[in-house]
mmCIF file of C-alpha atoms in Angstrom:
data_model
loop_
_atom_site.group_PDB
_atom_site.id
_atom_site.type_symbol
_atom_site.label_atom_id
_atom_site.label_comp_id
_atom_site.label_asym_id
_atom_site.label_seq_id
_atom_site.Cartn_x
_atom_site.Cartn_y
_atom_site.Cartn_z
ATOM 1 C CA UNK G 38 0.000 0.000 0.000
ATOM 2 C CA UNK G 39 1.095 3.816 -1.052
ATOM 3 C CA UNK G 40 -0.267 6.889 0.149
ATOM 4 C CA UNK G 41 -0.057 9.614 -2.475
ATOM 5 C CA UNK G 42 -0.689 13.038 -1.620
ATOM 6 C CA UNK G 43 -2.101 16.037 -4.122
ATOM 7 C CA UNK G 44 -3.444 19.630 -3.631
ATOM 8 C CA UNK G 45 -4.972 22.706 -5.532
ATOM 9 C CA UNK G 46 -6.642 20.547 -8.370
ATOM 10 C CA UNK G 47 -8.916 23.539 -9.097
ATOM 11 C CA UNK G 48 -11.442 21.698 -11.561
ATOM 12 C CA UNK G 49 -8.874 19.913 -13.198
ATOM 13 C CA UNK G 50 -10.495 17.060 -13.320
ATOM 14 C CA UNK G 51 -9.217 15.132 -16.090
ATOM 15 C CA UNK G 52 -5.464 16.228 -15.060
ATOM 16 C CA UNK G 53 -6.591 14.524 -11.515
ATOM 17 C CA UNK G 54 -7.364 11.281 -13.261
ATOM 18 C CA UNK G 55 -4.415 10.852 -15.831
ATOM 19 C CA UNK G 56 -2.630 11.201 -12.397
ATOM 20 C CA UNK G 57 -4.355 8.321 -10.894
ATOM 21 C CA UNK G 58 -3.318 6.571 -14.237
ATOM 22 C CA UNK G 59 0.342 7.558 -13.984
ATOM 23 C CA UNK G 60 0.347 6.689 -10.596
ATOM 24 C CA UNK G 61 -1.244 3.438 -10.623
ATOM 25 C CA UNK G 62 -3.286 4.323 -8.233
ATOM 26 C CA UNK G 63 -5.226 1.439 -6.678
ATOM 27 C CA UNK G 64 -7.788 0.587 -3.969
ATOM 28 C CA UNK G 65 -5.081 -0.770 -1.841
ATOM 29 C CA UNK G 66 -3.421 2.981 -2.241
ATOM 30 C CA UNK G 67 -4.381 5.996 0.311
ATOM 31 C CA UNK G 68 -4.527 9.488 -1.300
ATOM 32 C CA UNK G 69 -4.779 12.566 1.175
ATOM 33 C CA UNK G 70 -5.625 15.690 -0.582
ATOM 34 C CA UNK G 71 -4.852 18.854 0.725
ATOM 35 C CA UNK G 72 -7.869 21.161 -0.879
ATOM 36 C CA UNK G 73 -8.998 23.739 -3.205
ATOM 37 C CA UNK G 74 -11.008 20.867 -5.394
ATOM 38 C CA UNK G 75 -13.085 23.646 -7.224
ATOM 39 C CA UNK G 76 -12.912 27.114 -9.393
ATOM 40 C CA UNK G 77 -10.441 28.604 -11.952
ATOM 41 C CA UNK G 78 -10.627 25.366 -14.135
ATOM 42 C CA UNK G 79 -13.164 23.762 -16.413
ATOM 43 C CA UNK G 80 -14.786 21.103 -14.639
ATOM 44 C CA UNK G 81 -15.823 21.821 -10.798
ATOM 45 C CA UNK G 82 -19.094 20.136 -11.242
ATOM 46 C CA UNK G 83 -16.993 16.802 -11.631
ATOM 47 C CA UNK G 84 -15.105 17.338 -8.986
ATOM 48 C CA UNK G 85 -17.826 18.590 -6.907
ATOM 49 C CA UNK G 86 -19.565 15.497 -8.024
ATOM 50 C CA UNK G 87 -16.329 13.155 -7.051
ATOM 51 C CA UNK G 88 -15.884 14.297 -3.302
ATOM 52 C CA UNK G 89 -19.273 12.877 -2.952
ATOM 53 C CA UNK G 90 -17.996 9.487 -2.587
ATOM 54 C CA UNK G 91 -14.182 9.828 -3.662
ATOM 55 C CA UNK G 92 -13.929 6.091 -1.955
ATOM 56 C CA UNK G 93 -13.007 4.716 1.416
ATOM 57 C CA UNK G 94 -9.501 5.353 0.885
ATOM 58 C CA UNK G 95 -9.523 9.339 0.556
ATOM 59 C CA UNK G 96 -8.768 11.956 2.806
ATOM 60 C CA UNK G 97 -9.983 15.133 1.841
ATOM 61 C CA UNK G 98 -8.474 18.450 3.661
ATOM 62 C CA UNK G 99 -10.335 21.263 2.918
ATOM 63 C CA UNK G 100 -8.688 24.376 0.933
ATOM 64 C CA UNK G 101 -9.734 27.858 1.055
ATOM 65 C CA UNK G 102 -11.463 28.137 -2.206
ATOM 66 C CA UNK G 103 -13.839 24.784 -0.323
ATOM 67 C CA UNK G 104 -14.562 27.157 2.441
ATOM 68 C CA UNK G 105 -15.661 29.938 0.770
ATOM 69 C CA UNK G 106 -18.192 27.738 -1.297
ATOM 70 C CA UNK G 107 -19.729 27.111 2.089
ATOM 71 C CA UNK G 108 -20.140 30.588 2.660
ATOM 72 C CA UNK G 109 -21.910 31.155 -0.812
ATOM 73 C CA UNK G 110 -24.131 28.256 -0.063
ATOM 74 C CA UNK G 111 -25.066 29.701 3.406
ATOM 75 C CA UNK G 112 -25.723 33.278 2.207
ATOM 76 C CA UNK G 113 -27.973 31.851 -0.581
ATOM 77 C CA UNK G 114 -29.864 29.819 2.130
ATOM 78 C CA UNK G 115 -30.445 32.718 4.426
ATOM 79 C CA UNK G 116 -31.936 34.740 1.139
ATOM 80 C CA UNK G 117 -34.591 31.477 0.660
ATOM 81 C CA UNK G 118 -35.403 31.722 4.684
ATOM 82 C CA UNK G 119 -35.788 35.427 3.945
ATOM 83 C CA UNK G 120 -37.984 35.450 1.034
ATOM 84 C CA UNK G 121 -39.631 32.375 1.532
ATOM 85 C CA UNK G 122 -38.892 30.977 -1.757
ATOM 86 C CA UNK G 123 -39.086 27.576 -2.761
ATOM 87 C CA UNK G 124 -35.677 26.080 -2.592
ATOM 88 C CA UNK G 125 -36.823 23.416 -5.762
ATOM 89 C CA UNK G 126 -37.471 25.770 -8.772
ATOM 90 C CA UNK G 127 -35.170 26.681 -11.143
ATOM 91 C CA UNK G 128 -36.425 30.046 -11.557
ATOM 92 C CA UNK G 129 -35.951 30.973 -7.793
ATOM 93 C CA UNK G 130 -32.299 29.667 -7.314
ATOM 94 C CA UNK G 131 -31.375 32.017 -10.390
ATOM 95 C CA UNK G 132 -32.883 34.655 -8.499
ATOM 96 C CA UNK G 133 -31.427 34.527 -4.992
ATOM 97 C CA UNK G 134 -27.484 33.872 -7.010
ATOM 98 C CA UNK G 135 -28.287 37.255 -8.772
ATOM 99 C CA UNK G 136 -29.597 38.946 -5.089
ATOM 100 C CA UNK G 137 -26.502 37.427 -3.636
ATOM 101 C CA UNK G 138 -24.776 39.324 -5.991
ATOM 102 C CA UNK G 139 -26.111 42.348 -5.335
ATOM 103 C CA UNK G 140 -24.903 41.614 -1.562
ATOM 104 C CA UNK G 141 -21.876 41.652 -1.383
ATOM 105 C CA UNK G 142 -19.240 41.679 -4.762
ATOM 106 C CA UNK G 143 -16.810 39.368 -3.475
ATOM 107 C CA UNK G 144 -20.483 36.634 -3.931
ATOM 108 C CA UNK G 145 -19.073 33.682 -6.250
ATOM 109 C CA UNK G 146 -15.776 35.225 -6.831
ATOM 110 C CA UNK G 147 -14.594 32.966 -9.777
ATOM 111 C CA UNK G 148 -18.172 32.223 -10.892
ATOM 112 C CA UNK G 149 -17.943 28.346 -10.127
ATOM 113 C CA UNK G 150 -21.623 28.942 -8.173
ATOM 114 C CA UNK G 151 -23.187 30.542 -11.103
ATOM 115 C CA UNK G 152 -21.729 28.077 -13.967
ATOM 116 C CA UNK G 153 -23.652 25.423 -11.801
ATOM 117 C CA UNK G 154 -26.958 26.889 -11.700
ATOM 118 C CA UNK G 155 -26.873 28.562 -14.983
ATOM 119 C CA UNK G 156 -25.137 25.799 -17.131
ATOM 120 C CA UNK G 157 -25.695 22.679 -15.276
ATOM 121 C CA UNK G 158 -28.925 23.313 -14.031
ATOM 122 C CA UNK G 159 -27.769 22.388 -10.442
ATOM 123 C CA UNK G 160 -30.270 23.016 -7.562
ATOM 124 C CA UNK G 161 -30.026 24.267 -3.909
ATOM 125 C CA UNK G 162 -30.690 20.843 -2.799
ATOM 126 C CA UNK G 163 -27.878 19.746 -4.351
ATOM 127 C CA UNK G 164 -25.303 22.744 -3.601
ATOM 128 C CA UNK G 165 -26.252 22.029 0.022
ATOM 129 C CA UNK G 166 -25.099 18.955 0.015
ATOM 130 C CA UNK G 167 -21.214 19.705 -1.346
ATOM 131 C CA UNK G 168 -21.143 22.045 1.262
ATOM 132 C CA UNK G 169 -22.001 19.430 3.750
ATOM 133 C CA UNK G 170 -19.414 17.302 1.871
ATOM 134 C CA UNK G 171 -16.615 20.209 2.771
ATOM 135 C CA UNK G 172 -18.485 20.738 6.301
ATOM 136 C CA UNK G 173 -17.283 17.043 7.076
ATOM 137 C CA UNK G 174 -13.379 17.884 5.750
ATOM 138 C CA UNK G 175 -11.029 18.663 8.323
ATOM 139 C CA UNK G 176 -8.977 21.449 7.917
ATOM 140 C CA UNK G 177 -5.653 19.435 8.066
ATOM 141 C CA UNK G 178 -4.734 15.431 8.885
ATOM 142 C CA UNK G 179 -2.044 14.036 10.840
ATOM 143 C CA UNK G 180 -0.244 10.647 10.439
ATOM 144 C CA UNK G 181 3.552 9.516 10.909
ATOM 145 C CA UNK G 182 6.318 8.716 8.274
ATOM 146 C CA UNK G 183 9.424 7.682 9.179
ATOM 147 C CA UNK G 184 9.278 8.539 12.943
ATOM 148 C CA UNK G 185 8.021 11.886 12.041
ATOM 149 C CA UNK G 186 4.537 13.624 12.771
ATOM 150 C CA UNK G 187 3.693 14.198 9.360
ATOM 151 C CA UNK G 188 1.242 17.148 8.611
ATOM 152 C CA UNK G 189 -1.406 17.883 6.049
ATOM 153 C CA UNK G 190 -2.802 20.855 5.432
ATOM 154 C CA UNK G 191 -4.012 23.042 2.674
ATOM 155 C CA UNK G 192 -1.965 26.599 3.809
ATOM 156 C CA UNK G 193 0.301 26.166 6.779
ATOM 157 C CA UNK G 194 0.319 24.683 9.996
ATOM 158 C CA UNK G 195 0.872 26.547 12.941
ATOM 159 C CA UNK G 196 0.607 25.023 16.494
ATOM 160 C CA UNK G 197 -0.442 28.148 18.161
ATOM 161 C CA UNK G 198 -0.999 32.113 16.876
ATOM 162 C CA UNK G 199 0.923 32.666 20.657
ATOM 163 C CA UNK G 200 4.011 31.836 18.081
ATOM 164 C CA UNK G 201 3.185 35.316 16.377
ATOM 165 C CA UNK G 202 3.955 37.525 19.703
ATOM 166 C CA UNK G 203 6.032 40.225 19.060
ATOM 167 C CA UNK G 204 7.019 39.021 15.509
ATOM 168 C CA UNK G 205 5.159 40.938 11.999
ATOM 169 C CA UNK G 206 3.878 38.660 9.735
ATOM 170 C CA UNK G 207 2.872 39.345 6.141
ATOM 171 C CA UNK G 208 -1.185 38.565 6.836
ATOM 172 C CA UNK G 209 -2.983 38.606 10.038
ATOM 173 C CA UNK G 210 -4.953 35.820 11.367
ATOM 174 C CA UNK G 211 -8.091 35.451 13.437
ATOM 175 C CA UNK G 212 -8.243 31.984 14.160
ATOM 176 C CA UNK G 213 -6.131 29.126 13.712
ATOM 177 C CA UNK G 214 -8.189 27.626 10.840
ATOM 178 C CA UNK G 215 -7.407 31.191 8.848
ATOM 179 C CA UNK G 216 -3.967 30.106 8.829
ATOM 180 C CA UNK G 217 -4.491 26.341 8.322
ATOM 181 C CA UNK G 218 -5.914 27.949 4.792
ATOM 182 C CA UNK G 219 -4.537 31.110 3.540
ATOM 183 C CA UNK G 220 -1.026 31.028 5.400
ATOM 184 C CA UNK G 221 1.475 31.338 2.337
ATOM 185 C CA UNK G 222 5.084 32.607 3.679
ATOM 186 C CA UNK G 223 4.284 32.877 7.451
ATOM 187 C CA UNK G 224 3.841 29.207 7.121
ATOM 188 C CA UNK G 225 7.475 28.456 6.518
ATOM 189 C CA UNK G 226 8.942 31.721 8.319
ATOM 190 C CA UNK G 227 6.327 31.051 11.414
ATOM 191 C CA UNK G 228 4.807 27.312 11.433
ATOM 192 C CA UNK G 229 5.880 24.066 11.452
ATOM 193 C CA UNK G 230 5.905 21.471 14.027
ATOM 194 C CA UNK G 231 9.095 19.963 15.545
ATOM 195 C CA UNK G 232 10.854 16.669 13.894
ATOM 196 C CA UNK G 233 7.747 16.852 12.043
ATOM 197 C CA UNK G 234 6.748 17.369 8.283
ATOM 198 C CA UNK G 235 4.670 19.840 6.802
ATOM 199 C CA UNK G 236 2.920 18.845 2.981
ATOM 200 C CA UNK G 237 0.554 21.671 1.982
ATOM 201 C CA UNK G 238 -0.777 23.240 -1.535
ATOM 202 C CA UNK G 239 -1.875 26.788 -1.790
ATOM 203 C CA UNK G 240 0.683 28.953 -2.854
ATOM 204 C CA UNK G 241 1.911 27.703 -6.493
ATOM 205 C CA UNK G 242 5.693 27.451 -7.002
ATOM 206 C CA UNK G 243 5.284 29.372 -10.395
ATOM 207 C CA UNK G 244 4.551 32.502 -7.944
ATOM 208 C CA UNK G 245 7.734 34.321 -8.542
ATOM 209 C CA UNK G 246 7.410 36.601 -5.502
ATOM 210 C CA UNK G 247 6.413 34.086 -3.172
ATOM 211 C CA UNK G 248 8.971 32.191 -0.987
ATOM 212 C CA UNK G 249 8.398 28.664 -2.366
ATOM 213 C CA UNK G 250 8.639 30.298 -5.809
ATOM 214 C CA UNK G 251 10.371 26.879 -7.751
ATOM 215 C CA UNK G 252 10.252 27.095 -11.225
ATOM 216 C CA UNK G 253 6.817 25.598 -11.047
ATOM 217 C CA UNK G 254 8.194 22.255 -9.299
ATOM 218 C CA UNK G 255 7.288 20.587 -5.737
ATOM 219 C CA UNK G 256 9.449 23.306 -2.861
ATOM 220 C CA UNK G 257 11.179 21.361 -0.228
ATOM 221 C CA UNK G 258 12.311 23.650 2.746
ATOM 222 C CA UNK G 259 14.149 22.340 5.890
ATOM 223 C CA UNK G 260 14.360 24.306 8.876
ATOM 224 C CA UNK G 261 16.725 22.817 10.964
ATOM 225 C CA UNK G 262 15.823 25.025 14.291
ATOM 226 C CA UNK G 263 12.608 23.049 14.305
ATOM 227 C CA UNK G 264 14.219 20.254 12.467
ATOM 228 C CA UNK G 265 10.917 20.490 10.287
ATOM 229 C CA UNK G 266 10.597 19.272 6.602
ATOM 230 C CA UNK G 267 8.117 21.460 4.694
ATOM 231 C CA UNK G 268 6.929 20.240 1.006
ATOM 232 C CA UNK G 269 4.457 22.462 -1.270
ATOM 233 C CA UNK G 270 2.901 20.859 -3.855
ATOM 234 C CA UNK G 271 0.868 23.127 -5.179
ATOM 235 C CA UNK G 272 3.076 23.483 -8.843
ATOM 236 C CA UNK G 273 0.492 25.866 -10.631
ATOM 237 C CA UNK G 274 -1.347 23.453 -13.295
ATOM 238 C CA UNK G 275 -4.297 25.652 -12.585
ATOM 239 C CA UNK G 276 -2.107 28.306 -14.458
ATOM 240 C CA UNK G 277 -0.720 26.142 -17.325
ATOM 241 C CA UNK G 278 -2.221 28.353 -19.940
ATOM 242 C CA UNK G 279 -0.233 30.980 -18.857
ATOM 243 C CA UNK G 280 2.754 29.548 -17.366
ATOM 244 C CA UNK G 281 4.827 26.611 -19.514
ATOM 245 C CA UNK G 282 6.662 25.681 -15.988
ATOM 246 C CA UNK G 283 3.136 25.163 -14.312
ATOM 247 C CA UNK G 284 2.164 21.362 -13.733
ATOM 248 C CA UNK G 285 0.164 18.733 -11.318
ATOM 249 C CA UNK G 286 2.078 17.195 -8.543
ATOM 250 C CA UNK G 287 1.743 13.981 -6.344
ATOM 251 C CA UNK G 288 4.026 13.375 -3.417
ATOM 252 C CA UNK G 289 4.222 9.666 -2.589
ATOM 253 C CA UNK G 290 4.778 9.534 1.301
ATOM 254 C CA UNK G 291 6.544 6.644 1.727
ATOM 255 C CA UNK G 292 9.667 7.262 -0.493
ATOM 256 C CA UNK G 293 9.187 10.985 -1.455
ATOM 257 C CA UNK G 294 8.793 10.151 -4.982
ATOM 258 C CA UNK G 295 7.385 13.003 -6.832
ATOM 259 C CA UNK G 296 5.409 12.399 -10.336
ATOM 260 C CA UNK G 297 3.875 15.225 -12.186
ATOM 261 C CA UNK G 298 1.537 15.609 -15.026
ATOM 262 C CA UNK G 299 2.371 18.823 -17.067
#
């Protein structure tokens, strides 16, 4: 048995599966992802469809872009309480995603919401229920490799925001969970866990300004105060079109082996 690792698929869903193909990937395998299943590419409603039942042996962290699909869903349900609209008609769901709109701006910020109603015809009844799918991810997953407490997570891991007294970091967090998910530099700089490992997505290593900037492959970073081993594997496929470096990466735990579809 294997346990392969992958984050930031973004609606890549065809890249995910050539990489179960390259992979071998098997029901005797594990695969931990570490979030951000949805927007920017061309097929969230698969994916969406997929962490329904991605199988017994998945682990599914939950990434920012997850979380704030929760948040559409919730502000679309408290419109239907408010108007008293029936959640079932096609008509009505079109109308509370434009009110929601009108809301707030940052309302279905990479349109993944509206594509489903709009072009797939997808109902409340069913958005509910892949936000209960994310509800049920935890925000990071913990197992051991080689002797080390081996962390998943979709941003960074952080132990405690006591570890950001008297230090400035380059965001500011209001709860442990905001840095499990959005933590890009301050998670290398800041978090970490001792003789542990860190493997987390978010920040793509085609990001030239950002610290685990790579040339768009997997950043490993060792910091030997905390004797810490930090991996991002976020490698930008979600950018491809833009970006020749940019490609899918899969981490296989046991021997480190990186594979990548490009």
């Amino acid at each position: 048995m294997s346990t392969y690792i992958m984050t930031d698929i973004h609606g890549h869903y065809d890249a995910m599966r050539k990489m179960f193909e390259k992979i071998g990937f098997s029901h005797h395998d594990r695969l931990i992802c570490a979030g951000d299943y949805i927007d920017r590419g061309p097929k969230s409603y698969e994916m969406l469809k997929w962490i329904e039942n991605p199988g017994k042996n998945a682990i599914l962290v939950r990434g920012n872009h997850d979380e704030e699909f929760i948040y559409y869903v919730e502000l679309m349900k408290m419109i239907f309480q408010k108007t008293k609209l029936d959640t079932g008609s096609v008509e009505n769901i079109k109308s509370v995603y434009k009110i929601a709109g009108k809301i707030t701006p940052y309302f279905d910020s990479y349109g993944t919401v509206g594509h489903l109603i709009m072009e797939r015809g997808v109902l409340f009844l069913r958005l509910s229920l892949w936000a209960d799918c994310i509800r049920k991810m935890p925000y990071f997953y913990e197992i051991m490799s080689e002797g080390r407490t081996c962390i998943i997570v979709h941003g960074g891991y952080i132990e405690s925001l006591e570890s950001f007294e008297g230090v400035e970091t380059d965001e500011s967090y209001d709860s442990l969970e905001d840095f499990y998910l959005t933590a890009r530099d301050d998670a290398y700089l800041y978090g970490g866990v001792e003789h542990g490992m860190i493997i987390a997505g978010h920040t793509p290593t085609t990001a030239m300004y950002e610290l685990p900037f790579n040339h768009g492959n997997v950043y490993q970073f060792y910091d030997k105060e905390k004797d810490c081993i930090f991996y991002d594997l976020d490698c930008g496929y979600t950018f491809k079109d833009i970006c020749s470096d940019a490609k899918l990466a899969c981490l296989r735990l046991e021997d480190k082996k990186i594979f990548y579809i490009q």
